[in-house]
PDB file of C-alpha atoms in Angstrom:
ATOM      1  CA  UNK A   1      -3.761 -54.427 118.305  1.00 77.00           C
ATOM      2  CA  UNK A   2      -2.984 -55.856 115.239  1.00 82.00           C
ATOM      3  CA  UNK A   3      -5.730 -57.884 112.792  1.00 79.00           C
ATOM      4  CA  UNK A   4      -4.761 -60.795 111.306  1.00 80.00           C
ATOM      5  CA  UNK A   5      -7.079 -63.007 108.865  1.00 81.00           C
ATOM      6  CA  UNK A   6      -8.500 -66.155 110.347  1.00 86.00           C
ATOM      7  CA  UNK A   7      -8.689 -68.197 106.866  1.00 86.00           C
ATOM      8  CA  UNK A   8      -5.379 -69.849 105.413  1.00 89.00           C
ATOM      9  CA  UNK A   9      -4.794 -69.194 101.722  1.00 89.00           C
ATOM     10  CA  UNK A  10      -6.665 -71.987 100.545  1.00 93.00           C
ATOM     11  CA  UNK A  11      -9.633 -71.537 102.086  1.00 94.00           C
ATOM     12  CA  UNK A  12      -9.713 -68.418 100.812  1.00 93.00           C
ATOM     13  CA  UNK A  13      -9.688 -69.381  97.711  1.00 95.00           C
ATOM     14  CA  UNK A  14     -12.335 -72.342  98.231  1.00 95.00           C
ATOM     15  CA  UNK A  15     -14.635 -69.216  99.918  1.00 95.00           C
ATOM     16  CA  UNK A  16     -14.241 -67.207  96.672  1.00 96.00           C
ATOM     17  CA  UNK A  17     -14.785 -70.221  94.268  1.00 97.00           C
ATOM     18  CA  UNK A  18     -18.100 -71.198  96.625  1.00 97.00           C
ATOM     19  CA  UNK A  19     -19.460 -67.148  96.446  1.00 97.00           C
ATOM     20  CA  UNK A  20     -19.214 -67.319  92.621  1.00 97.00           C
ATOM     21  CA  UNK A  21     -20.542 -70.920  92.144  1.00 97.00           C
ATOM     22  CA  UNK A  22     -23.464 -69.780  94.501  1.00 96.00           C
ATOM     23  CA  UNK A  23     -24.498 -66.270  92.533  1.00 96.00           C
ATOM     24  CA  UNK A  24     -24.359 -68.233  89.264  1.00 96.00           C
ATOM     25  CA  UNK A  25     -26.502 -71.208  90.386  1.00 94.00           C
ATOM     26  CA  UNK A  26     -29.831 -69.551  90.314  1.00 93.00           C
ATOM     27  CA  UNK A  27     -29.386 -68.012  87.504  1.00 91.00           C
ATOM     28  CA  UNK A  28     -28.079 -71.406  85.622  1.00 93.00           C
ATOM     29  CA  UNK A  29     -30.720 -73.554  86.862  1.00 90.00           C
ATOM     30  CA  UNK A  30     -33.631 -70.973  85.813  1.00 89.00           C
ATOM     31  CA  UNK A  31     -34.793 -70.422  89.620  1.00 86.00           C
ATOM     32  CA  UNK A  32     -37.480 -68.393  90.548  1.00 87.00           C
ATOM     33  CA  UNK A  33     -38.747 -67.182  93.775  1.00 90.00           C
ATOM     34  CA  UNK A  34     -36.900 -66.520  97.105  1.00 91.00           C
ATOM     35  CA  UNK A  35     -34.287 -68.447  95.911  1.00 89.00           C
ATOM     36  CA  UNK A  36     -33.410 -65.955  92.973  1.00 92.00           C
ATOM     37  CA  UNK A  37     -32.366 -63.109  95.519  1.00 93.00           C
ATOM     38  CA  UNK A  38     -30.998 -65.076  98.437  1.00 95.00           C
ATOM     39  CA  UNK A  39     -28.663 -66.953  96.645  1.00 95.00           C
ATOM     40  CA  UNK A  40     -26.252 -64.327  95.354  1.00 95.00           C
ATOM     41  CA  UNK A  41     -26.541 -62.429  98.485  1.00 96.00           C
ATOM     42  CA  UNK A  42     -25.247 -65.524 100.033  1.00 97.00           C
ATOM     43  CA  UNK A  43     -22.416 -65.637  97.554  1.00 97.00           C
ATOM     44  CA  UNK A  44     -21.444 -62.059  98.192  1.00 97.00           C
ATOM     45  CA  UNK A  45     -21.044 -63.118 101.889  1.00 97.00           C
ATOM     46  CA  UNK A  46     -18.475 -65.972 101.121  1.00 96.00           C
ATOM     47  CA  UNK A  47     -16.834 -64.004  98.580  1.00 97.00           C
ATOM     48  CA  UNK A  48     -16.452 -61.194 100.941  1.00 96.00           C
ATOM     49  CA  UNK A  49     -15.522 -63.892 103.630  1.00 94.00           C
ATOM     50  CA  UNK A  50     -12.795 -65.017 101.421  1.00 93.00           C
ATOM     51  CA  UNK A  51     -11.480 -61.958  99.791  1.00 93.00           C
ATOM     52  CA  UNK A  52     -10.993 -60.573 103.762  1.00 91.00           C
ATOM     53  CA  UNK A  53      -9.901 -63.581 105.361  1.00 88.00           C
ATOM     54  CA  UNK A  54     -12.644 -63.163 108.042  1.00 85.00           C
TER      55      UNK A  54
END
């Protein structure tokens, strides 16, 4: 059985742009709190989402 990537090329790309925008936010807007760690670990989902296509 063969595995093929449920995203299109774009959205890959929109995933990847999201993951980054999402690590950097909490960090550029001085958060503190939950919101510090939850944030980039969020972002390394969609940029793992994109970068697989899954």
């Amino acid at each position: 059985m063969k595995l093929t990537p449920n995203l299109s090329s774009t959205w890959r790309v929109v995933y990847v742009a999201f993951g980054l925008a999402v690590i950097a936010a909490p960090f550029a807007l001085g958060a503190s709190g939950w919101e510090r760690w939850a944030l980039p670990i969020l972002g390394f989902m969609a940029i793992f989402t994109g970068v697989t296509g899954w």
